[in-house]
Coordinates of C-alpha atoms and ligand atoms in Angstrom, one line a residue:
X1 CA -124.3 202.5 -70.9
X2 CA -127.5 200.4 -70.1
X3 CA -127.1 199.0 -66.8
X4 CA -127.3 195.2 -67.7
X5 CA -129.6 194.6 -64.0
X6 CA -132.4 196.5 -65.3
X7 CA -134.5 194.6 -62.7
X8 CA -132.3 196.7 -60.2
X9 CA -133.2 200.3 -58.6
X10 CA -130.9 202.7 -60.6
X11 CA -127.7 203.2 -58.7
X12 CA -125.7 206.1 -58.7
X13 CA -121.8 206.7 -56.6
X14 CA -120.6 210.4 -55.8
X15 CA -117.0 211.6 -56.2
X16 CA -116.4 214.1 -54.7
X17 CA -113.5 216.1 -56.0
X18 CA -112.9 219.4 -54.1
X19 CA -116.0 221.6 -54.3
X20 CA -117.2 219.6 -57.0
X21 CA -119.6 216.4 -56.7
X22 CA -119.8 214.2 -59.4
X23 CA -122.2 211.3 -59.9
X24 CA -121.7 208.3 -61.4
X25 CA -124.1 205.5 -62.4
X26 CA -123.6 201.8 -61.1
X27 CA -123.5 199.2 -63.0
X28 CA -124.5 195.9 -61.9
X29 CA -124.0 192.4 -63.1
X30 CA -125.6 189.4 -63.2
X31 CA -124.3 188.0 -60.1
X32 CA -124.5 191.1 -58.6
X33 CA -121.4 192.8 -58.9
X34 CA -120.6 196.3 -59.0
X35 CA -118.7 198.6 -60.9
X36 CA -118.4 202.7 -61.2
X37 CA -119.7 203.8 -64.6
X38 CA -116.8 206.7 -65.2
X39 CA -117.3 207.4 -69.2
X40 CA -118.1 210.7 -68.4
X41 CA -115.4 211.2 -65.3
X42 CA -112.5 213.2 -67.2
X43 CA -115.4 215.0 -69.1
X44 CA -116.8 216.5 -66.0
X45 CA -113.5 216.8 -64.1
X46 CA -110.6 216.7 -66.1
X47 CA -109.8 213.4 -64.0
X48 CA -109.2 210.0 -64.9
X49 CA -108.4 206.9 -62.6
X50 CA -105.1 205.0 -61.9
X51 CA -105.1 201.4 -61.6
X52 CA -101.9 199.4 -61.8
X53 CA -102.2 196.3 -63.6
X54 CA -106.2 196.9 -63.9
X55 CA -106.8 195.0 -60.6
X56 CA -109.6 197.2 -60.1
X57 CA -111.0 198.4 -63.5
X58 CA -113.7 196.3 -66.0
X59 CA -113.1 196.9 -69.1
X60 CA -116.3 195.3 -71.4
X61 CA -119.1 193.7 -70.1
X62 CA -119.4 190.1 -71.3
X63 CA -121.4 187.3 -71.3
X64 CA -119.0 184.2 -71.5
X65 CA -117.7 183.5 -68.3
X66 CA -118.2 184.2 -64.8
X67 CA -115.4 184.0 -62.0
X68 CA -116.0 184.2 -58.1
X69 CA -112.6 184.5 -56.9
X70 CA -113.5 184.1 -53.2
X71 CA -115.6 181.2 -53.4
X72 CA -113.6 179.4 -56.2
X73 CA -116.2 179.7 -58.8
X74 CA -115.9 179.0 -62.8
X75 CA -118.8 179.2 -65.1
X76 CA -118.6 179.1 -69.0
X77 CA -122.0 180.6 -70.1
X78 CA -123.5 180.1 -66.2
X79 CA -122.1 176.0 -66.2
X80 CA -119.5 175.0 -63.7
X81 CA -116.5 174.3 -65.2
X82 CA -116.6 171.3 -63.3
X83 CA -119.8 169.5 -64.6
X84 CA -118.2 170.8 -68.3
X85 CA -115.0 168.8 -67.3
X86 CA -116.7 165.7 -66.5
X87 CA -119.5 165.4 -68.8
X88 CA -118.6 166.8 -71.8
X89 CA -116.2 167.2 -74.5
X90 CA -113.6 169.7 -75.7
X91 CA -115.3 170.8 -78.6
X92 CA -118.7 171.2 -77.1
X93 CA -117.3 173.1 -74.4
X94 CA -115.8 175.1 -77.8
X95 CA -119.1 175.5 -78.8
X96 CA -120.6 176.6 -76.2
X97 CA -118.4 179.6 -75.5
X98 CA -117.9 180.6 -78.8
X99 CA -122.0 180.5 -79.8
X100 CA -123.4 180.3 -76.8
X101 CA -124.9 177.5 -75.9
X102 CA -124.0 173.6 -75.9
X103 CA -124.5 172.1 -79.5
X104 CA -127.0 169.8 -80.4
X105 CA -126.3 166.3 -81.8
X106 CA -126.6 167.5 -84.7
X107 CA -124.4 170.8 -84.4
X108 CA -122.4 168.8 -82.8
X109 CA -121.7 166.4 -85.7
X110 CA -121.8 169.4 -88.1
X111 CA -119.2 171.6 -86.0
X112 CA -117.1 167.9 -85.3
X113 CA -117.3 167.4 -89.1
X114 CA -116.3 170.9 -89.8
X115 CA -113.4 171.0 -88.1
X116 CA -111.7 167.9 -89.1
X117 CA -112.1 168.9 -92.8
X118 CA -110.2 172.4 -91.7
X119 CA -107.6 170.8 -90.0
X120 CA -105.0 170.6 -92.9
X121 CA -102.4 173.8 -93.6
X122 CA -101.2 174.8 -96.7
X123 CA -98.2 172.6 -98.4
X124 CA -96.2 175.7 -98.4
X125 CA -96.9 176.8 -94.7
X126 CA -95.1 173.3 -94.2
X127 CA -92.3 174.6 -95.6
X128 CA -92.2 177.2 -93.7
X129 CA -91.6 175.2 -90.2
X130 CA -88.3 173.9 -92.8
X131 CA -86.9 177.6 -92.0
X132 CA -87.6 178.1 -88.4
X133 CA -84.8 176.7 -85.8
X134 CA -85.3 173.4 -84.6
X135 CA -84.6 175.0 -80.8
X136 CA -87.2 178.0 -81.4
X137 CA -89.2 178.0 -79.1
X138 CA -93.0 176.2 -79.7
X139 CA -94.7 179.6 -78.5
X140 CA -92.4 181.8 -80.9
X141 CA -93.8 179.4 -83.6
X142 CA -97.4 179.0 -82.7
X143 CA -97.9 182.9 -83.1
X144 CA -96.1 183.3 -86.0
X145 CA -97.7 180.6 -87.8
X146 CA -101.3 182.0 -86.6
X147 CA -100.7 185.0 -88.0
X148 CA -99.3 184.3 -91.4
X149 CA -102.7 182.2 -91.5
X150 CA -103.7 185.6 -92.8
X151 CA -101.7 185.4 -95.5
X152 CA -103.2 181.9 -96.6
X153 CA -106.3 183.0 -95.9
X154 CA -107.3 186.6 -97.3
X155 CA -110.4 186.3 -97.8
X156 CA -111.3 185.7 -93.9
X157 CA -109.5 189.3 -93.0
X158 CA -111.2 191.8 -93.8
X159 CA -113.0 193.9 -90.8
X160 CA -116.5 193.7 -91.6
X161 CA -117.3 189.9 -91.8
X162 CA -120.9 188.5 -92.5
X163 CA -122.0 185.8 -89.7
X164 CA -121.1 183.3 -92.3
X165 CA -117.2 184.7 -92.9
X166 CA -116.8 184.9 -89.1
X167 CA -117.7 180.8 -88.6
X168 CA -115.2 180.2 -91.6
X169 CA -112.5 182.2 -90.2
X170 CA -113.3 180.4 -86.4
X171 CA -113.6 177.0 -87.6
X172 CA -110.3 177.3 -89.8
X173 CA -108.0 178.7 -86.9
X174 CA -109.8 175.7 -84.0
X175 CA -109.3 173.2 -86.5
X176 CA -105.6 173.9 -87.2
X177 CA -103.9 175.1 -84.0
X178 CA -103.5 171.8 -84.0
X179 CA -101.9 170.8 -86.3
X180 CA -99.4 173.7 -86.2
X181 CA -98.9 173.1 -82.6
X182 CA -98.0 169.3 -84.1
X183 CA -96.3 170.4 -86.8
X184 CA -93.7 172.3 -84.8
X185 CA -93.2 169.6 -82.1
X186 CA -92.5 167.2 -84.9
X187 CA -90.0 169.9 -86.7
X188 CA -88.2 170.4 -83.6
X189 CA -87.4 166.7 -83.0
X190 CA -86.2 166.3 -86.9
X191 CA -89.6 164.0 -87.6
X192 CA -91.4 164.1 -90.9
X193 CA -95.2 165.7 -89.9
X194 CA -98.3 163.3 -89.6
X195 CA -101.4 164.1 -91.6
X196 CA -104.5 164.2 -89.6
X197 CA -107.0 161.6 -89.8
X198 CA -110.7 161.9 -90.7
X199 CA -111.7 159.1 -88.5
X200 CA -110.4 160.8 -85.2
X201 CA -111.5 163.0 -83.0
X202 CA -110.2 166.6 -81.6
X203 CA -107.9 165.7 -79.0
X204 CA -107.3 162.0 -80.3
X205 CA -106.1 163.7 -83.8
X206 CA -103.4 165.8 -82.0
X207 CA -102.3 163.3 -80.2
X208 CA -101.7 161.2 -82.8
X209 CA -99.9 164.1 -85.1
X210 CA -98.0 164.4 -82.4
X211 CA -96.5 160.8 -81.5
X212 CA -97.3 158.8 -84.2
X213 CA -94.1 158.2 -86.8
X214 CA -94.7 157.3 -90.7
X215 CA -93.7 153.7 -89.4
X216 CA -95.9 153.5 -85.9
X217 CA -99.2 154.3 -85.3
X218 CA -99.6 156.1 -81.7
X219 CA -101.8 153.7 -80.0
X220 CA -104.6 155.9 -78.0
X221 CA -105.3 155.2 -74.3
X222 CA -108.8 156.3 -73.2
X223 CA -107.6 157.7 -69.8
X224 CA -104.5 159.8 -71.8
X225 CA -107.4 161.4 -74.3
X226 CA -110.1 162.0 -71.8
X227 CA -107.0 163.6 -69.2
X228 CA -106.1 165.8 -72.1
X229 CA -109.2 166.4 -72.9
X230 CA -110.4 167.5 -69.6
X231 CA -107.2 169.9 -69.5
X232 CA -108.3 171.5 -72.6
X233 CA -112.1 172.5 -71.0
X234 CA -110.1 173.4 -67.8
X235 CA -107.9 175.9 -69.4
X236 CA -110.7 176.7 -72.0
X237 CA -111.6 180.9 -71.1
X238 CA -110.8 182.6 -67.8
X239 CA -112.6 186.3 -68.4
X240 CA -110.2 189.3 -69.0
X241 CA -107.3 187.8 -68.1
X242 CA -103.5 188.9 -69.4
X243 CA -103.6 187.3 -73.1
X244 CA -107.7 187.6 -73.6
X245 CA -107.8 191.2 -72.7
X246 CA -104.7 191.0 -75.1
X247 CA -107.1 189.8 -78.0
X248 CA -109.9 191.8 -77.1
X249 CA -107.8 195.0 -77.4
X250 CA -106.0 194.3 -80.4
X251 CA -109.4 192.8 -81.5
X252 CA -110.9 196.7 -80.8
X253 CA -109.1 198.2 -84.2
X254 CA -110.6 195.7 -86.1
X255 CA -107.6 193.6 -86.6
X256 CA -108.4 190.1 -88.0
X257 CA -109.0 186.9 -86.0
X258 CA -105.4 185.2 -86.8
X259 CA -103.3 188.5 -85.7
X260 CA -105.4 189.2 -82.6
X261 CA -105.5 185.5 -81.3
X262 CA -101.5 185.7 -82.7
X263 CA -100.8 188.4 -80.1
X264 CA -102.6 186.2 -77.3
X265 CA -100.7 183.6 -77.9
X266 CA -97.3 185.8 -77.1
X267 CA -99.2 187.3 -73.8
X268 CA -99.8 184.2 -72.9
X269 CA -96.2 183.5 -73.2
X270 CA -95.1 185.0 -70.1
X271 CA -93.7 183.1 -67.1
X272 CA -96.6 185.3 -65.0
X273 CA -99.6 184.2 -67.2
X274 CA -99.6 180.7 -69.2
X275 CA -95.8 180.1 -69.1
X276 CA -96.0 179.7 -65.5
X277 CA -96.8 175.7 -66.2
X278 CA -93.3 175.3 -68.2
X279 CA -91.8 177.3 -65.0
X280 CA -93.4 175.0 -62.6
X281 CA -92.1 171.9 -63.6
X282 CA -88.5 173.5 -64.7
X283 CA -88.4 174.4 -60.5
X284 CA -89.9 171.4 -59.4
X285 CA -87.4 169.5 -61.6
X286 CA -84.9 171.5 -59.8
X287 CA -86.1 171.0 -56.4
X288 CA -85.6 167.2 -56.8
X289 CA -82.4 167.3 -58.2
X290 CA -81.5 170.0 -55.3
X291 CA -82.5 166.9 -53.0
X292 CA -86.6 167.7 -52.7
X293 CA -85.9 170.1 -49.8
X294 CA -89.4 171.8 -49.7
X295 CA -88.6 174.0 -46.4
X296 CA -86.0 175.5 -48.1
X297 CA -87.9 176.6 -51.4
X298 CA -90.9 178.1 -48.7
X299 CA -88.8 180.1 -47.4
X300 CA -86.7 181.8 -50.6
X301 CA -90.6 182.4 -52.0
X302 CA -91.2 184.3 -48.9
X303 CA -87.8 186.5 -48.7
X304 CA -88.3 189.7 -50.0
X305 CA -85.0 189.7 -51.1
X306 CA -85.0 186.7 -53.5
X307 CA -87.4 187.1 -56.8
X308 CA -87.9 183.8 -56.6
X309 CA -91.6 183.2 -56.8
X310 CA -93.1 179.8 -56.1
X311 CA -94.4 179.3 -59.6
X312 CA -97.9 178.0 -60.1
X313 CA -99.2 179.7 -56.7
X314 CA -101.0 182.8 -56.1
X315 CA -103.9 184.5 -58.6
X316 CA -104.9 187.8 -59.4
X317 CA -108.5 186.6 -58.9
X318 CA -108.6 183.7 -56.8
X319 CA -107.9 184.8 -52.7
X320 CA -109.4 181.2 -52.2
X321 CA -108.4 177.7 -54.0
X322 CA -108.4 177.9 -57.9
X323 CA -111.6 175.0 -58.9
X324 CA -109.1 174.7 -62.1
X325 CA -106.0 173.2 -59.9
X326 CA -108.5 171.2 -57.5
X327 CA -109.8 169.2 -60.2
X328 CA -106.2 169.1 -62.0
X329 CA -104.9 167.3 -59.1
X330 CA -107.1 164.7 -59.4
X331 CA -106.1 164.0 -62.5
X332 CA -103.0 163.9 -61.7
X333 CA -103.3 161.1 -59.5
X334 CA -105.9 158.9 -61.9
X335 CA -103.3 159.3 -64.9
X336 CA -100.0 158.2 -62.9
X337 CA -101.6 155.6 -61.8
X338 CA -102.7 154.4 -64.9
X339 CA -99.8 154.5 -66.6
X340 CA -97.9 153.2 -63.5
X341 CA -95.9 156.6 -63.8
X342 CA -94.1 157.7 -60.2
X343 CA -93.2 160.9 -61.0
X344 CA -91.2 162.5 -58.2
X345 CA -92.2 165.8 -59.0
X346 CA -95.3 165.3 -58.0
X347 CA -94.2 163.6 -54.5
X348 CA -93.0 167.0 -54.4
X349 CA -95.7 169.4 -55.6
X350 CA -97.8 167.7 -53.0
X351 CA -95.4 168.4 -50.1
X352 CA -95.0 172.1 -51.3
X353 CA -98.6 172.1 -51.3
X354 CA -99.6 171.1 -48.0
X355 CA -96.5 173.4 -46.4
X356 CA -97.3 176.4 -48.0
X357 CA -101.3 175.9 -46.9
X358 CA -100.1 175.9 -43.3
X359 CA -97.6 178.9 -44.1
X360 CA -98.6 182.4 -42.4
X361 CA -97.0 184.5 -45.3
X362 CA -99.3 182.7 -48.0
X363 CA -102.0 182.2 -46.1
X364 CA -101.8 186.3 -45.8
X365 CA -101.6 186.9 -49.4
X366 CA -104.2 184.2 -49.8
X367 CA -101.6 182.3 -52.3
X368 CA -103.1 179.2 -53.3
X369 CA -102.3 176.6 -56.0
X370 CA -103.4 177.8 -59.5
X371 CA -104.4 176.1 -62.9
X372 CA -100.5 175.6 -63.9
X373 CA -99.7 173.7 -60.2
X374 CA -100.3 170.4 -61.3
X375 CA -100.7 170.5 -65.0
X376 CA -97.6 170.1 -66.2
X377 CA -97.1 166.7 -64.3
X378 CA -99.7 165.6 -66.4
X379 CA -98.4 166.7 -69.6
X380 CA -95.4 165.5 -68.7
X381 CA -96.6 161.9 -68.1
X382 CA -98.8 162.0 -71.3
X383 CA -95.4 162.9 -73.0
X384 CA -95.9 166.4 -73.6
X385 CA -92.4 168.1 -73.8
X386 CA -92.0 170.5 -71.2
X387 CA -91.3 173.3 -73.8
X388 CA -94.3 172.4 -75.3
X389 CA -96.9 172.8 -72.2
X390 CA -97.9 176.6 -73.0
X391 CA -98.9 175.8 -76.1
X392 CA -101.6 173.3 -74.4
X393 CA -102.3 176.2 -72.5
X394 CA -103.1 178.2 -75.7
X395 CA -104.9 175.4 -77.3
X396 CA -107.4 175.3 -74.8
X397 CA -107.6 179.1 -74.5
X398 CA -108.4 179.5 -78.0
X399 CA -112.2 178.8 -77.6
X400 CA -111.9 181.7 -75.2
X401 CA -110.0 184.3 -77.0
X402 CA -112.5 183.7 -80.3
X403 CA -115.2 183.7 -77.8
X404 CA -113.9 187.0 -76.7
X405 CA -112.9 188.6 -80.3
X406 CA -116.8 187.7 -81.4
X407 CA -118.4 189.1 -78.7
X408 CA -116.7 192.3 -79.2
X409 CA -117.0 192.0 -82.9
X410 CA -120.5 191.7 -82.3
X411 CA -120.9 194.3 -79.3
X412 CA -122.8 197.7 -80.1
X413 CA -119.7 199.5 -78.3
X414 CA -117.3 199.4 -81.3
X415 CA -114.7 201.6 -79.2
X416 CA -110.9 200.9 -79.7
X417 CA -109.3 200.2 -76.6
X418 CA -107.0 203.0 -75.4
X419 CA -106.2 203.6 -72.1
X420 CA -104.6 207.1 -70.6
X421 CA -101.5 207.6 -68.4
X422 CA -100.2 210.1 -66.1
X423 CA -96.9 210.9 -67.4
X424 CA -94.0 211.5 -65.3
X425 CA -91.1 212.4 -67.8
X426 CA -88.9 215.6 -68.8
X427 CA -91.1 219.0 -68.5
X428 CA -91.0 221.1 -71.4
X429 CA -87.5 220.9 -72.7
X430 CA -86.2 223.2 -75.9
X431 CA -83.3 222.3 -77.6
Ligands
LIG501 C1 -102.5 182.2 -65.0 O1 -105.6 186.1 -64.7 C2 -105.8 184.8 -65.0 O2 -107.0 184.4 -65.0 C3 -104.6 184.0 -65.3 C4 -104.9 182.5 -65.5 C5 -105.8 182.2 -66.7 O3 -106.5 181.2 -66.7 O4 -105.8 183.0 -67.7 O5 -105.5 182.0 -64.4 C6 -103.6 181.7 -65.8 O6 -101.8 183.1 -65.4 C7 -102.3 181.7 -63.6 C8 -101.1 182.3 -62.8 C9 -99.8 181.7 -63.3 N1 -98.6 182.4 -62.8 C10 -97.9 181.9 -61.8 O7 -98.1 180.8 -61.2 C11 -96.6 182.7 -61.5 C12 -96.5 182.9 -59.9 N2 -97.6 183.8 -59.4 C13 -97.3 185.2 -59.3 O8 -96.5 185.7 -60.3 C14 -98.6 186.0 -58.9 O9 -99.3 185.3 -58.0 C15 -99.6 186.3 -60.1 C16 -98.9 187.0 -61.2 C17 -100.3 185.1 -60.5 C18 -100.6 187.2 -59.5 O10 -100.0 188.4 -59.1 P1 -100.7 189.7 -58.5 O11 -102.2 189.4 -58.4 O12 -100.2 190.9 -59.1 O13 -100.3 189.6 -57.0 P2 -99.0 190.3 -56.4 O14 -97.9 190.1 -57.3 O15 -99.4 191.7 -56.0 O16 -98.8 189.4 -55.0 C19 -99.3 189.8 -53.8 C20 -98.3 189.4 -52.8 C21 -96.9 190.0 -53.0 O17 -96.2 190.1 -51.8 P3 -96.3 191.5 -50.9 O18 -95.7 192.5 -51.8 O19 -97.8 191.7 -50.6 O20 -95.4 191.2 -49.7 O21 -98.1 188.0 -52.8 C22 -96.7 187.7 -53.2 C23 -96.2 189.0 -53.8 O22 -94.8 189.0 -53.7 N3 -96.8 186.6 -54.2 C24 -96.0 185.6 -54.2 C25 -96.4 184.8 -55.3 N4 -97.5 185.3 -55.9 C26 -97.7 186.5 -55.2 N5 -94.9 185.2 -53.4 C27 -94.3 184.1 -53.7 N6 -94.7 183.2 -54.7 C28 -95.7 183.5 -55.5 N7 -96.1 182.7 -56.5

């Protein structure tokens, strides 16, 4: 592999494994980290490495987004996911992870444009949602109706796409996760669906196929759109986390677009990964009904006998505050307010919060809030329904996981993911 610092002195590590010294070249990134190159490892030794959970292994090297985890940095293509948040939109932040860079006025009326005329599904696909439970579970839906996109749509699967296919295929799946993520909430109440409108924009669309009825129009408040808005950037890629590394390596066999983002979706599922913001409110919920004793909840997260984990806290990558949940918070505050909403959860979020920053056990572990802390109060106040909050998650990831897909689509290393094991089972048995 090219080492992508070639401004740098070559590098090299030495393993040394009994009598045997092995070298290994050092590849450094752009911010200057550093990994072992060991391609060649089990070549020249027979070894390979063991790393639980990956904590310690990079598995591409990509170009999208950068993470500091002990100075609580966020970058989408070198911009702080901050300035993104507060100056620019949803779909430009799209944009610019998926392509590259931040679209001109004019790309940006193009890609707009381009969107909104994918946004519709199939008449039959509508049928489909008839089938489905109305208790099923928004997530269980959302994959399955991503996937069977393929179906619609088989033209846009085939593994060798042209530039032109692969833009197809991406604005068709950003422009109606939407509306299936609508499309189910409205199924699951008994409502007839809500069409799109041409007229409005990204976030404003889904929130009016959401909420608006065939006999009331939902009427849009600036601060609701620009809150959700902001939580869609905020949420929008996070590197090779659980569900993108999930798309990338499904993505690796040259599975289409709609069955590796499908299998994202379910990764992302998990109360550990992007179904922590469902769990956080579900425990806040129950802390105020249990009479908002925070001491109590500090101290069954940190007995060792309990598996009670203080949802929305801790992060594989952040030992220091998550930039996500800082700027989260604030809009937490800004929308309650607003709306005039005094939601005792978060009262209690807050109080959790400060307790647990004073704690010796999670200062330790360097446990701090993380990105699904505070969202779901704001869902919540927005009208989200709580079983519905993971699919925000996944809409705003979905920028990210494409972003991810294309870049390995369009990488020179066209290897299919497979990692090794050391197996620990029965020894040769005959029967
Ligand atoms: C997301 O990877 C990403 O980028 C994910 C994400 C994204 O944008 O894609 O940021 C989104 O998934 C955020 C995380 C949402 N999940 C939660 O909030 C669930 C609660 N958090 C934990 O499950 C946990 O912190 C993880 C899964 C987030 C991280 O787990 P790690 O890195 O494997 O850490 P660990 O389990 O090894 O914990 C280290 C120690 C352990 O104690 P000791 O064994 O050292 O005594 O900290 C403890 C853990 O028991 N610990 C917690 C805790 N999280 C970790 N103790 C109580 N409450 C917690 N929340």
């Amino acid at each position: 592999m090219n080492n992508p610092r070639s401004d740098q002195p070559s590098e090299t590590a030495k393993i040394t494994i009994g009598d045997k010294v092995v070298s290994c070249p050092v590849v450094t990134g752009v911010e200057n980290e550093k990994a072992l190159d060991i391609s060649g490892l089990r070549n020249q030794t027979g070894y390979v490495t063991y790393d639980e959970g990956y904590a310690n292994t990079a598995s591409c090297l990509s170009s999208i987004t950068f993470i500091d985890g002990e100075k609580g940095i966020l970058r989408y293509r070198g911009i702080p996911v901050e300035e993104l948040a507060e100056k620019r939109s949803f779909i430009e932040v799209a944009h610019l992870l998926i392509f590259g860079h931040l679209p001109s006025v004019s790309e940006k009326s193009a890609f707009s444009k381009l969107l909104t005329s994918n946004c519709m599904i199939h008449d039959n696909m509508v049928k489909l949602f008839d089938n489905l439970p109305s208790s099923s579970h928004p997530m269980a839906t959302l994959s399955a109706m991503v996937v069977t996109l393929s179906a619609y749509y088989p033209e846009l699967i085939k593994p060798e796409m042209s530039a032109e296919e692969m833009n197809k295929i991406i604005a068709e799946l950003l422009a109606k996760i939407r509306t299936l993520a609508a499309y189910s909430y409205k199924k699951s109440i008994g409502e007839p669906i809500i069409y799109p409108k041409r007229e409005y924009k990204y976030v404003e669309n889904f929130l009016h196929m959401m909420f608006s009825t065939p006999v009331d129009e939902y009427p849009l408040d600036k601060e609701v759109v620009d809150a959700l808005e902001k939580i869609l950037i905020l949420h929008a890629d996070h590197e090779q986390n659980c569900s993108t590394s999930t798309v990338r390596l499904v993505g690796s066999s040259k599975a289409n677009l709609f069955a590796s983002i499908s299998a994202g979706i379910c990764a992302l599922w998990g109360p550990l990964h992007g179904g922590a913001n469902q769990a956080v409110i579900e425990m806040l919920e129950e802390i105020v009904r249990d009479g908002g004793d925070v001491k109590k909840v500090i101290e069954k997260a940190k007995d060792k006998n309990n598996p009670f984990l203080l949802m929305g806290f801790g992060h594989r990558i952040y030992k220091n505050f998550d930039p996500r949940a800082k700027v989260i918070k604030g809009i937490c505050d800004t929308v309650l307010t607003k709306l005039g909403i005094n939601d005792p959860c978060l009262e209690v979020a807050k109080t959790i919060e400060e307790a647990a920053l004073k704690d010796d056990f999670f200062i330790q572990r360097k446990l701090y809030p993380n990105v699904d802390f505070y969202s779901g109060i704001i869902l919540r106040a927005i009208g989200i329904p709580t079983n519905m909050f993971t699919v925000i998650f996944a809409m705003g990831r979905l920028p990210g996981w494409i972003a991810h897909w294309k870049e390995q689509c369009e990488s020179p290393n066209k290897k299919i993911g497979r990692p090794r094991q050391i197996y620990v089972g029965a020894p040769l048995t005959h029967i």
